[in-house]
Amino acid sequence: MMKMNICVRSGVLFCLLMAGVPCSFAQKLVLTDWNYLPSYGQSLSVGWTAKPVVTTEQKNGNLMFKGGVRPFEGGNDRSAAVPLVERVSPDGARGETPVSGASGNFMRLLKKRDAGKAARVRFLCSADGVGGVSIGVLSKGNAPYQRILDDLTAGRELADKAGKSFSMPCFLWTQGETDQQDKKTREWYKEKMRALIQDIDADAKAVTGQKNDVLCFGYQVSSHLNYFAQNPTDYPVIAVAQLDLALEKDSRYIMTTPMYHFTYSDGVHLTAPMSRLYGEYAGYVMYKVMVEGVKWKPIHPVAHAIGRKGQDWTVDVKFFAPVPPLVLDTRTILDPGNYGFSLVNGREEPLEIKSVSLNGKNVVRIVTSSDPSGSRLRYGMNLKEKLPSGPCTGARGCLRDSQGEKVKTRIQDVVYRMDNWCPFFDYPLESRDRMNKTDSR
């Protein structure tokens, strides 16, 4: 019989580990007639290489400025609001942006819930990012940030003329590759991200007069191995920082999805259908948060128990999952070894993993030949070379939930499941005679 050493105090049972984690809720946001939604960040935010475009007609009433979804390509013409459609940039470099998928999926879901509100509500969308730049370049005081301010001012003026209420509920954030390449630190990135959200929030409130806070619907960057030559490590510092932000209490950085399960055109940028699909993931989470009031959190470990089984050691790790049960999916993701899991001791030396399996609807069991107490369980960090991103090539893992059983989307006649995939994480395993338990915040 397996012996488990997990008690904090007398009477604590292993059933605590198996208990479900309830989903908490946040205050719902007030949607106005027109809602400004920018896609901001690096090249993926503006649809680099994502062509030919997918969204060639507008079916949900969403809008863009007259100059196009990327106004800076159309002479910054913000003189009118026109139906949102995607187009290839004049230089042929950029195509489908995530903002069409996000706004479109949100509106489709809203229509199913409240057709009357959906008939009134619109998103005014733009893609204002810049390829290959640090978060510092995208921060307040620089030219890219001014695009958001110009959008806000023009959007309010157009809404006023049309007799519509106007606000900025949120923005999409797709950035982090350059800061991984440039070896920025975890704390530096989090400080910059918090400041950016606060600045956009303050400026949006000053222009629109809105009371509700601006939310950031971000992703988790998964392409750190593309930059291995510049930063030779398997440790995705920026990705871990983004997960930190997403798990902070009352955080306004809401992680919509990690990026390793999408197909890339060149190992760095998404194909057009994948840019649309990434946007639809963002739109789904936007809807859950802004309409249903869900306090959204990604899959992440919340508790563990270390025990003995014969000569081996076991680690049972409980996860929060939006839609259990968890699945180790090797059809969608090519197994990189141990389904993406790894163990390292305090000296950063790897510990052998003998097996990885599921032990219930939200528990992963790791079997190892060494005592794992004091080590760290990592996910998505077991490859250490320059590799292109993607489900069969780059940094990745096979752990997902079962949301896709019910949540699907169709893009160019292909049906895609929209499961939640586990973000890359670095989780400490405390001594085997203690229970490490944290709530899903």
Short mmCIF file of C-alpha atoms in Angstrom, two decimals:
data_model
loop_
_atom_site.label_atom_id
_atom_site.label_comp_id
_atom_site.label_asym_id
_atom_site.label_seq_id
_atom_site.Cartn_x
_atom_site.Cartn_y
_atom_site.Cartn_z
CA MET A 1 0.00 0.00 0.00
CA MET A 2 1.28 3.45 -0.89
CA LYS A 3 2.29 5.59 2.06
CA MET A 4 1.46 9.29 1.82
CA ASN A 5 3.25 11.89 3.96
CA ILE A 6 1.06 14.91 3.39
CA CYS A 7 -0.37 16.16 6.65
CA VAL A 8 0.04 19.68 7.91
CA ARG A 9 -1.70 18.80 11.16
CA SER A 10 -3.45 15.77 12.57
CA GLY A 11 -6.60 14.83 10.71
CA VAL A 12 -5.75 16.36 7.31
CA LEU A 13 -6.72 13.75 4.74
CA PHE A 14 -5.72 13.19 1.16
CA CYS A 15 -9.32 13.93 0.17
CA LEU A 16 -8.38 17.58 0.65
CA LEU A 17 -6.16 17.22 -2.37
CA MET A 18 -9.02 15.79 -4.38
CA ALA A 19 -11.56 18.46 -3.42
CA GLY A 20 -12.83 20.64 -6.24
CA VAL A 21 -11.89 24.31 -6.50
CA PRO A 22 -14.93 26.53 -7.05
CA CYS A 23 -14.78 29.19 -9.72
CA SER A 24 -14.96 32.66 -8.24
CA PHE A 25 -16.68 35.65 -9.79
CA ALA A 26 -15.91 39.28 -10.43
CA GLN A 27 -18.16 42.27 -10.98
CA LYS A 28 -19.56 42.40 -14.51
CA LEU A 29 -18.50 45.31 -16.69
CA VAL A 30 -20.94 47.73 -18.25
CA LEU A 31 -20.92 47.53 -22.04
CA THR A 32 -21.64 50.76 -23.87
CA ASP A 33 -23.04 51.18 -27.39
CA TRP A 34 -19.55 51.38 -28.85
CA ASN A 35 -16.67 49.65 -27.07
CA TYR A 36 -13.10 50.40 -28.14
CA LEU A 37 -11.00 47.22 -28.47
CA PRO A 38 -7.36 47.54 -29.56
CA SER A 39 -5.04 44.63 -30.32
CA TYR A 40 -1.70 45.72 -28.89
CA GLY A 41 1.76 44.19 -28.60
CA GLN A 42 4.31 42.81 -31.04
CA SER A 43 3.96 41.33 -34.52
CA LEU A 44 1.25 38.78 -33.69
CA SER A 45 -1.01 41.60 -32.52
CA VAL A 46 -1.02 43.11 -36.03
CA GLY A 47 -1.24 39.82 -37.96
CA TRP A 48 2.31 39.44 -39.23
CA THR A 49 2.42 36.76 -42.00
CA ALA A 50 -1.25 35.85 -41.27
CA LYS A 51 -2.42 35.79 -44.88
CA PRO A 52 -4.51 35.38 -46.91
CA VAL A 53 -6.97 36.91 -44.49
CA VAL A 54 -9.98 35.05 -43.11
CA THR A 55 -12.38 37.85 -42.12
CA THR A 56 -13.41 39.38 -45.43
CA GLU A 57 -16.92 40.41 -44.40
CA GLN A 58 -18.43 41.67 -41.17
CA LYS A 59 -21.31 39.59 -39.81
CA ASN A 60 -21.57 40.89 -36.25
CA GLY A 61 -21.82 44.66 -36.63
CA ASN A 62 -18.29 45.40 -35.40
CA LEU A 63 -16.43 48.46 -36.61
CA MET A 64 -13.00 49.81 -37.46
CA PHE A 65 -11.70 53.22 -38.44
CA LYS A 66 -11.86 54.29 -42.09
CA GLY A 67 -8.09 53.82 -42.41
CA GLY A 68 -8.41 50.09 -41.76
CA VAL A 69 -7.96 47.67 -38.89
CA ARG A 70 -4.38 48.96 -38.70
CA PRO A 71 -5.08 52.71 -39.01
CA PHE A 72 -1.37 53.54 -39.32
CA GLU A 73 -1.38 51.80 -42.72
CA GLY A 74 -4.26 53.93 -43.99
CA GLY A 75 -2.92 57.40 -43.32
CA ASN A 76 -4.26 57.29 -39.76
CA ASP A 77 -7.67 58.06 -41.20
CA ARG A 78 -10.06 58.01 -38.26
CA SER A 79 -12.67 60.25 -39.84
CA ALA A 80 -15.37 57.57 -39.90
CA ALA A 81 -16.30 54.17 -38.49
CA VAL A 82 -16.81 51.43 -41.09
CA PRO A 83 -17.47 47.67 -40.92
CA LEU A 84 -14.54 45.68 -39.56
CA VAL A 85 -12.83 43.55 -42.21
CA GLU A 86 -9.28 42.28 -42.48
CA ARG A 87 -6.97 43.03 -45.37
CA VAL A 88 -3.36 42.40 -46.31
CA SER A 89 -1.11 45.38 -45.60
CA PRO A 90 0.20 47.45 -48.54
CA ASP A 91 3.67 45.97 -48.12
CA GLY A 92 2.25 42.42 -48.01
CA ALA A 93 3.69 41.68 -44.57
CA ARG A 94 0.58 41.67 -42.36
CA GLY A 95 -2.85 40.08 -42.60
CA GLU A 96 -5.48 38.70 -40.22
CA THR A 97 -5.28 40.28 -36.76
CA PRO A 98 -6.65 38.66 -33.58
CA VAL A 99 -9.13 41.48 -33.01
CA SER A 100 -11.62 40.18 -35.58
CA GLY A 101 -11.79 36.76 -33.95
CA ALA A 102 -12.07 38.29 -30.47
CA SER A 103 -14.81 40.78 -31.25
CA GLY A 104 -16.69 38.35 -33.48
CA ASN A 105 -16.77 35.46 -31.03
CA PHE A 106 -17.79 37.77 -28.20
CA MET A 107 -20.71 39.12 -30.22
CA ARG A 108 -21.89 35.67 -31.30
CA LEU A 109 -21.95 34.51 -27.69
CA LEU A 110 -23.68 37.69 -26.55
CA LYS A 111 -26.35 37.28 -29.23
CA LYS A 112 -27.17 33.78 -27.95
CA ARG A 113 -27.56 35.12 -24.42
CA ASP A 114 -29.20 38.49 -25.07
CA ALA A 115 -30.15 39.30 -28.64
CA GLY A 116 -31.46 42.72 -27.64
CA LYS A 117 -28.18 43.79 -26.11
CA ALA A 118 -26.22 42.31 -29.02
CA ALA A 119 -28.26 44.44 -31.42
CA ARG A 120 -27.10 47.55 -29.56
CA VAL A 121 -23.50 46.76 -28.63
CA ARG A 122 -20.59 47.15 -31.07
CA PHE A 123 -16.81 46.93 -30.85
CA LEU A 124 -14.69 49.62 -32.51
CA CYS A 125 -11.49 47.72 -33.25
CA SER A 126 -7.93 48.52 -34.22
CA ALA A 127 -4.54 46.80 -34.23
CA ASP A 128 -1.92 49.24 -32.98
CA GLY A 129 1.09 47.05 -32.16
CA VAL A 130 4.64 47.08 -33.51
CA GLY A 131 6.67 44.03 -34.46
CA GLY A 132 9.86 43.10 -32.65
CA VAL A 133 9.76 45.59 -29.78
CA SER A 134 10.02 45.48 -26.00
CA ILE A 135 7.18 46.30 -23.67
CA GLY A 136 9.18 49.42 -22.87
CA VAL A 137 8.70 50.71 -26.43
CA LEU A 138 4.96 50.04 -26.14
CA SER A 139 4.65 51.92 -22.85
CA LYS A 140 3.27 55.40 -22.29
CA GLY A 141 5.26 58.24 -23.79
CA ASN A 142 6.20 56.40 -26.97
CA ALA A 143 4.73 56.50 -30.47
CA PRO A 144 2.87 53.16 -30.38
CA TYR A 145 1.05 54.16 -27.20
CA GLN A 146 -0.02 57.39 -28.88
CA ARG A 147 -1.97 55.30 -31.40
CA ILE A 148 -4.22 54.12 -28.57
CA LEU A 149 -4.73 57.69 -27.38
CA ASP A 150 -5.56 58.83 -30.92
CA ASP A 151 -8.01 55.93 -31.29
CA LEU A 152 -9.70 56.83 -28.01
CA THR A 153 -10.11 60.49 -28.92
CA ALA A 154 -11.37 59.78 -32.42
CA GLY A 155 -13.64 56.99 -31.22
CA ARG A 156 -15.31 59.20 -28.66
CA GLU A 157 -15.84 61.96 -31.22
CA LEU A 158 -17.41 59.53 -33.71
CA ALA A 159 -19.60 57.97 -31.04
CA ASP A 160 -20.79 61.40 -29.90
CA LYS A 161 -21.72 62.33 -33.46
CA ALA A 162 -23.63 59.07 -33.84
CA GLY A 163 -25.41 59.55 -30.52
CA LYS A 164 -23.74 56.46 -29.02
CA SER A 165 -22.23 55.88 -25.61
CA PHE A 166 -18.52 55.01 -25.70
CA SER A 167 -15.96 53.32 -23.44
CA MET A 168 -12.88 51.09 -23.45
CA PRO A 169 -13.61 47.88 -21.54
CA CYS A 170 -10.38 46.07 -22.38
CA PHE A 171 -7.47 45.51 -24.76
CA LEU A 172 -5.78 42.45 -26.25
CA TRP A 173 -2.12 41.94 -25.39
CA THR A 174 0.23 39.84 -27.53
CA GLN A 175 3.83 40.54 -26.54
CA GLY A 176 6.87 39.14 -24.76
CA GLU A 177 9.10 37.54 -27.39
CA THR A 178 11.55 40.45 -27.58
CA ASP A 179 11.86 40.72 -23.81
CA GLN A 180 12.67 37.00 -23.61
CA GLN A 181 15.28 37.48 -26.31
CA ASP A 182 16.73 40.49 -24.47
CA LYS A 183 17.00 38.55 -21.18
CA LYS A 184 14.67 40.79 -19.20
CA THR A 185 13.82 39.63 -15.68
CA ARG A 186 10.59 38.24 -14.32
CA GLU A 187 10.04 41.12 -11.90
CA TRP A 188 10.99 43.77 -14.48
CA TYR A 189 8.38 42.49 -16.88
CA LYS A 190 5.64 42.32 -14.26
CA GLU A 191 6.36 45.88 -13.16
CA LYS A 192 6.20 47.13 -16.75
CA MET A 193 2.97 45.23 -17.45
CA ARG A 194 1.22 46.52 -14.34
CA ALA A 195 2.28 50.08 -15.22
CA LEU A 196 1.02 49.74 -18.80
CA ILE A 197 -2.39 48.50 -17.65
CA GLN A 198 -2.64 51.32 -15.12
CA ASP A 199 -1.66 53.96 -17.69
CA ILE A 200 -4.14 52.73 -20.30
CA ASP A 201 -6.84 52.56 -17.62
CA ALA A 202 -6.20 56.14 -16.47
CA ASP A 203 -6.06 57.54 -20.01
CA ALA A 204 -9.20 55.70 -21.09
CA LYS A 205 -11.12 57.04 -18.11
CA ALA A 206 -9.88 60.57 -18.81
CA VAL A 207 -11.11 60.44 -22.42
CA THR A 208 -14.36 58.49 -22.03
CA GLY A 209 -15.44 59.37 -18.50
CA GLN A 210 -16.03 55.66 -17.81
CA LYS A 211 -15.99 54.29 -14.27
CA ASN A 212 -15.14 50.65 -15.01
CA ASP A 213 -11.50 49.55 -15.04
CA VAL A 214 -9.83 48.56 -18.29
CA LEU A 215 -8.93 44.87 -18.41
CA CYS A 216 -6.02 43.28 -20.29
CA PHE A 217 -6.77 40.01 -22.07
CA GLY A 218 -3.29 38.64 -22.67
CA TYR A 219 -1.70 35.36 -23.69
CA GLN A 220 1.30 33.36 -22.56
CA VAL A 221 4.22 33.62 -24.96
CA SER A 222 5.46 30.16 -25.95
CA SER A 223 8.20 30.84 -28.49
CA HIS A 224 11.23 31.28 -26.25
CA LEU A 225 13.18 28.52 -28.01
CA ASN A 226 13.09 30.57 -31.21
CA TYR A 227 15.41 32.98 -29.45
CA PHE A 228 17.76 30.36 -28.06
CA ALA A 229 20.75 31.80 -29.95
CA GLN A 230 20.30 35.16 -28.22
CA ASN A 231 19.20 33.73 -24.87
CA PRO A 232 20.37 30.09 -24.56
CA THR A 233 17.98 28.78 -21.93
CA ASP A 234 14.97 26.50 -21.70
CA TYR A 235 13.49 28.76 -19.01
CA PRO A 236 10.73 31.04 -20.35
CA VAL A 237 11.09 33.97 -17.97
CA ILE A 238 8.50 36.17 -19.65
CA ALA A 239 5.97 33.35 -19.92
CA VAL A 240 6.33 32.62 -16.20
CA ALA A 241 5.97 36.33 -15.43
CA GLN A 242 2.74 36.40 -17.42
CA LEU A 243 1.41 33.44 -15.44
CA ASP A 244 2.38 35.21 -12.21
CA LEU A 245 0.33 38.22 -13.31
CA ALA A 246 -2.66 36.08 -14.28
CA LEU A 247 -2.72 34.39 -10.85
CA GLU A 248 -2.43 37.54 -8.76
CA LYS A 249 -5.49 38.33 -6.70
CA ASP A 250 -7.85 40.70 -8.51
CA SER A 251 -5.42 40.89 -11.40
CA ARG A 252 -6.42 42.80 -14.51
CA TYR A 253 -4.05 40.65 -16.60
CA ILE A 254 -6.34 37.84 -17.73
CA MET A 255 -4.61 34.97 -19.53
CA THR A 256 -6.69 33.73 -22.45
CA THR A 257 -4.41 30.92 -23.65
CA PRO A 258 -0.80 29.79 -23.97
CA MET A 259 0.36 29.77 -27.59
CA TYR A 260 2.12 26.44 -28.12
CA HIS A 261 -0.96 24.61 -29.43
CA PHE A 262 -1.37 26.93 -32.44
CA THR A 263 0.15 26.33 -35.89
CA TYR A 264 2.82 28.79 -36.98
CA SER A 265 3.68 29.96 -40.49
CA ASP A 266 7.39 30.37 -39.85
CA GLY A 267 7.99 29.17 -36.29
CA VAL A 268 7.41 32.67 -34.92
CA HIS A 269 4.18 34.01 -36.45
CA LEU A 270 0.73 32.48 -36.75
CA THR A 271 -1.04 31.41 -39.89
CA ALA A 272 -4.20 33.40 -40.74
CA PRO A 273 -6.64 30.75 -39.41
CA MET A 274 -4.60 30.50 -36.21
CA SER A 275 -4.58 34.29 -35.75
CA ARG A 276 -8.34 34.16 -36.06
CA LEU A 277 -8.53 31.18 -33.65
CA TYR A 278 -6.29 32.90 -31.11
CA GLY A 279 -8.62 35.89 -31.29
CA GLU A 280 -11.63 33.64 -30.75
CA TYR A 281 -10.00 32.26 -27.60
CA ALA A 282 -9.61 35.83 -26.37
CA GLY A 283 -13.21 36.66 -27.29
CA TYR A 284 -14.50 33.63 -25.41
CA VAL A 285 -12.67 34.62 -22.22
CA MET A 286 -13.76 38.24 -22.67
CA TYR A 287 -17.36 37.06 -22.78
CA LYS A 288 -16.97 34.82 -19.71
CA VAL A 289 -15.47 37.69 -17.71
CA MET A 290 -17.38 40.73 -19.01
CA VAL A 291 -20.83 39.18 -19.43
CA GLU A 292 -21.00 36.14 -17.15
CA GLY A 293 -18.82 37.68 -14.44
CA VAL A 294 -16.39 34.77 -14.17
CA LYS A 295 -13.08 35.54 -12.50
CA TRP A 296 -11.10 33.66 -15.11
CA LYS A 297 -7.92 31.76 -14.28
CA PRO A 298 -5.91 29.39 -16.47
CA ILE A 299 -5.02 25.81 -15.62
CA HIS A 300 -2.38 25.84 -12.87
CA PRO A 301 -1.17 23.69 -9.94
CA VAL A 302 -2.73 24.49 -6.58
CA ALA A 303 -1.60 21.67 -4.26
CA HIS A 304 0.66 18.63 -4.11
CA ALA A 305 1.36 15.55 -2.04
CA ILE A 306 4.61 13.56 -1.97
CA GLY A 307 4.63 9.87 -1.06
CA ARG A 308 6.44 6.53 -1.42
CA LYS A 309 5.46 3.56 -3.55
CA GLY A 310 7.92 0.76 -3.14
CA GLN A 311 11.35 2.08 -4.11
CA ASP A 312 9.89 5.01 -6.01
CA TRP A 313 8.57 8.41 -5.02
CA THR A 314 5.29 9.87 -6.17
CA VAL A 315 4.11 13.46 -6.54
CA ASP A 316 0.37 13.97 -6.90
CA VAL A 317 -0.27 17.49 -8.17
CA LYS A 318 -3.75 18.94 -8.02
CA PHE A 319 -4.63 21.49 -10.71
CA PHE A 320 -7.28 24.11 -11.06
CA ALA A 321 -8.97 23.51 -14.41
CA PRO A 322 -11.76 25.67 -15.85
CA VAL A 323 -13.52 22.60 -17.30
CA PRO A 324 -12.33 19.25 -15.86
CA PRO A 325 -11.41 16.50 -16.41
CA LEU A 326 -7.82 17.04 -17.42
CA VAL A 327 -6.46 15.19 -20.45
CA LEU A 328 -2.95 14.26 -21.60
CA ASP A 329 -3.50 14.87 -25.30
CA THR A 330 -0.86 13.39 -27.63
CA ARG A 331 -3.03 13.67 -30.74
CA THR A 332 -2.97 17.47 -30.80
CA ILE A 333 0.48 17.87 -29.26
CA LEU A 334 3.45 15.68 -30.12
CA ASP A 335 4.77 14.44 -26.77
CA PRO A 336 8.10 16.21 -26.09
CA GLY A 337 8.87 13.67 -23.36
CA ASN A 338 6.98 13.13 -20.10
CA TYR A 339 4.10 15.15 -21.63
CA GLY A 340 6.14 18.31 -21.07
CA PHE A 341 6.84 17.83 -17.35
CA SER A 342 10.31 17.96 -15.77
CA LEU A 343 11.79 17.95 -12.26
CA VAL A 344 14.92 19.83 -11.16
CA ASN A 345 16.59 19.98 -7.77
CA GLY A 346 17.93 23.06 -6.00
CA ARG A 347 21.10 22.91 -8.09
CA GLU A 348 19.06 22.92 -11.31
CA GLU A 349 19.99 19.29 -11.92
CA PRO A 350 17.31 17.14 -13.56
CA LEU A 351 15.61 14.36 -11.60
CA GLU A 352 14.54 11.27 -13.50
CA ILE A 353 10.82 11.00 -14.18
CA LYS A 354 9.72 7.39 -14.55
CA SER A 355 6.12 8.07 -15.51
CA VAL A 356 3.42 10.73 -15.78
CA SER A 357 -0.26 9.83 -15.54
CA LEU A 358 -3.64 11.19 -14.50
CA ASN A 359 -4.96 10.28 -11.05
CA GLY A 360 -8.50 11.63 -11.06
CA LYS A 361 -10.18 14.46 -12.91
CA ASN A 362 -7.72 17.16 -11.88
CA VAL A 363 -4.62 15.42 -10.46
CA VAL A 364 -1.42 14.54 -12.31
CA ARG A 365 0.83 11.84 -10.79
CA ILE A 366 4.60 12.02 -11.30
CA VAL A 367 6.68 8.95 -10.40
CA THR A 368 10.37 9.48 -9.82
CA SER A 369 13.24 7.40 -8.45
CA SER A 370 14.56 10.24 -6.24
CA ASP A 371 13.06 12.10 -3.32
CA PRO A 372 11.50 15.18 -4.98
CA SER A 373 11.15 17.17 -1.75
CA GLY A 374 12.50 20.68 -2.26
CA SER A 375 12.68 20.30 -6.02
CA ARG A 376 10.68 22.14 -8.66
CA LEU A 377 8.10 20.74 -11.05
CA ARG A 378 8.22 22.46 -14.41
CA TYR A 379 6.08 22.30 -17.50
CA GLY A 380 7.12 23.21 -21.03
CA MET A 381 10.80 23.42 -20.12
CA ASN A 382 12.29 20.06 -21.13
CA LEU A 383 13.78 21.06 -24.49
CA LYS A 384 16.99 23.07 -24.69
CA GLU A 385 17.85 24.08 -28.24
CA LYS A 386 16.72 26.49 -30.93
CA LEU A 387 13.36 25.22 -32.19
CA PRO A 388 10.43 26.72 -34.10
CA SER A 389 7.19 27.16 -32.18
CA GLY A 390 4.23 24.87 -32.66
CA PRO A 391 2.41 21.78 -31.40
CA CYS A 392 4.94 19.36 -32.89
CA THR A 393 8.20 21.28 -32.77
CA GLY A 394 8.62 23.90 -30.05
CA ALA A 395 8.39 24.21 -26.29
CA ARG A 396 5.12 22.49 -25.39
CA GLY A 397 3.17 20.10 -23.22
CA CYS A 398 0.17 17.79 -23.55
CA LEU A 399 -1.99 18.84 -20.59
CA ARG A 400 -5.40 20.38 -21.30
CA ASP A 401 -8.91 20.42 -19.89
CA SER A 402 -12.14 19.31 -21.60
CA GLN A 403 -13.71 22.64 -22.54
CA GLY A 404 -13.53 21.64 -26.21
CA GLU A 405 -16.16 18.96 -25.70
CA LYS A 406 -18.74 21.73 -25.83
CA VAL A 407 -16.87 24.84 -26.98
CA LYS A 408 -15.87 24.74 -30.64
CA THR A 409 -15.56 27.13 -33.55
CA ARG A 410 -15.53 26.82 -37.32
CA ILE A 411 -12.94 28.69 -39.39
CA GLN A 412 -12.84 28.21 -43.16
CA ASP A 413 -14.88 25.01 -42.87
CA VAL A 414 -12.57 23.49 -40.26
CA VAL A 415 -13.99 22.83 -36.79
CA TYR A 416 -11.60 23.52 -33.90
CA ARG A 417 -11.99 22.43 -30.29
CA MET A 418 -11.34 25.27 -27.86
CA ASP A 419 -9.83 23.43 -24.92
CA ASN A 420 -7.86 25.27 -22.27
CA TRP A 421 -4.20 24.28 -22.46
CA CYS A 422 -1.92 24.37 -19.44
CA PRO A 423 0.47 27.34 -19.38
CA PHE A 424 4.18 26.83 -18.78
CA PHE A 425 4.84 26.89 -15.03
CA ASP A 426 7.58 26.50 -12.42
CA TYR A 427 6.07 25.04 -9.26
CA PRO A 428 7.97 24.43 -5.97
CA LEU A 429 7.59 21.08 -4.20
CA GLU A 430 7.91 21.56 -0.47
CA SER A 431 9.11 18.95 2.01
CA ARG A 432 7.30 15.62 1.84
CA ASP A 433 5.95 15.99 5.36
CA ARG A 434 3.94 19.10 4.49
CA MET A 435 0.97 19.84 2.31
CA ASN A 436 1.41 22.73 -0.09
CA LYS A 437 -2.05 24.07 -0.83
CA THR A 438 -3.02 27.36 -2.44
CA ASP A 439 -6.41 28.53 -3.60
CA SER A 440 -7.19 29.35 -7.18
CA ARG A 441 -7.24 33.09 -6.78
#
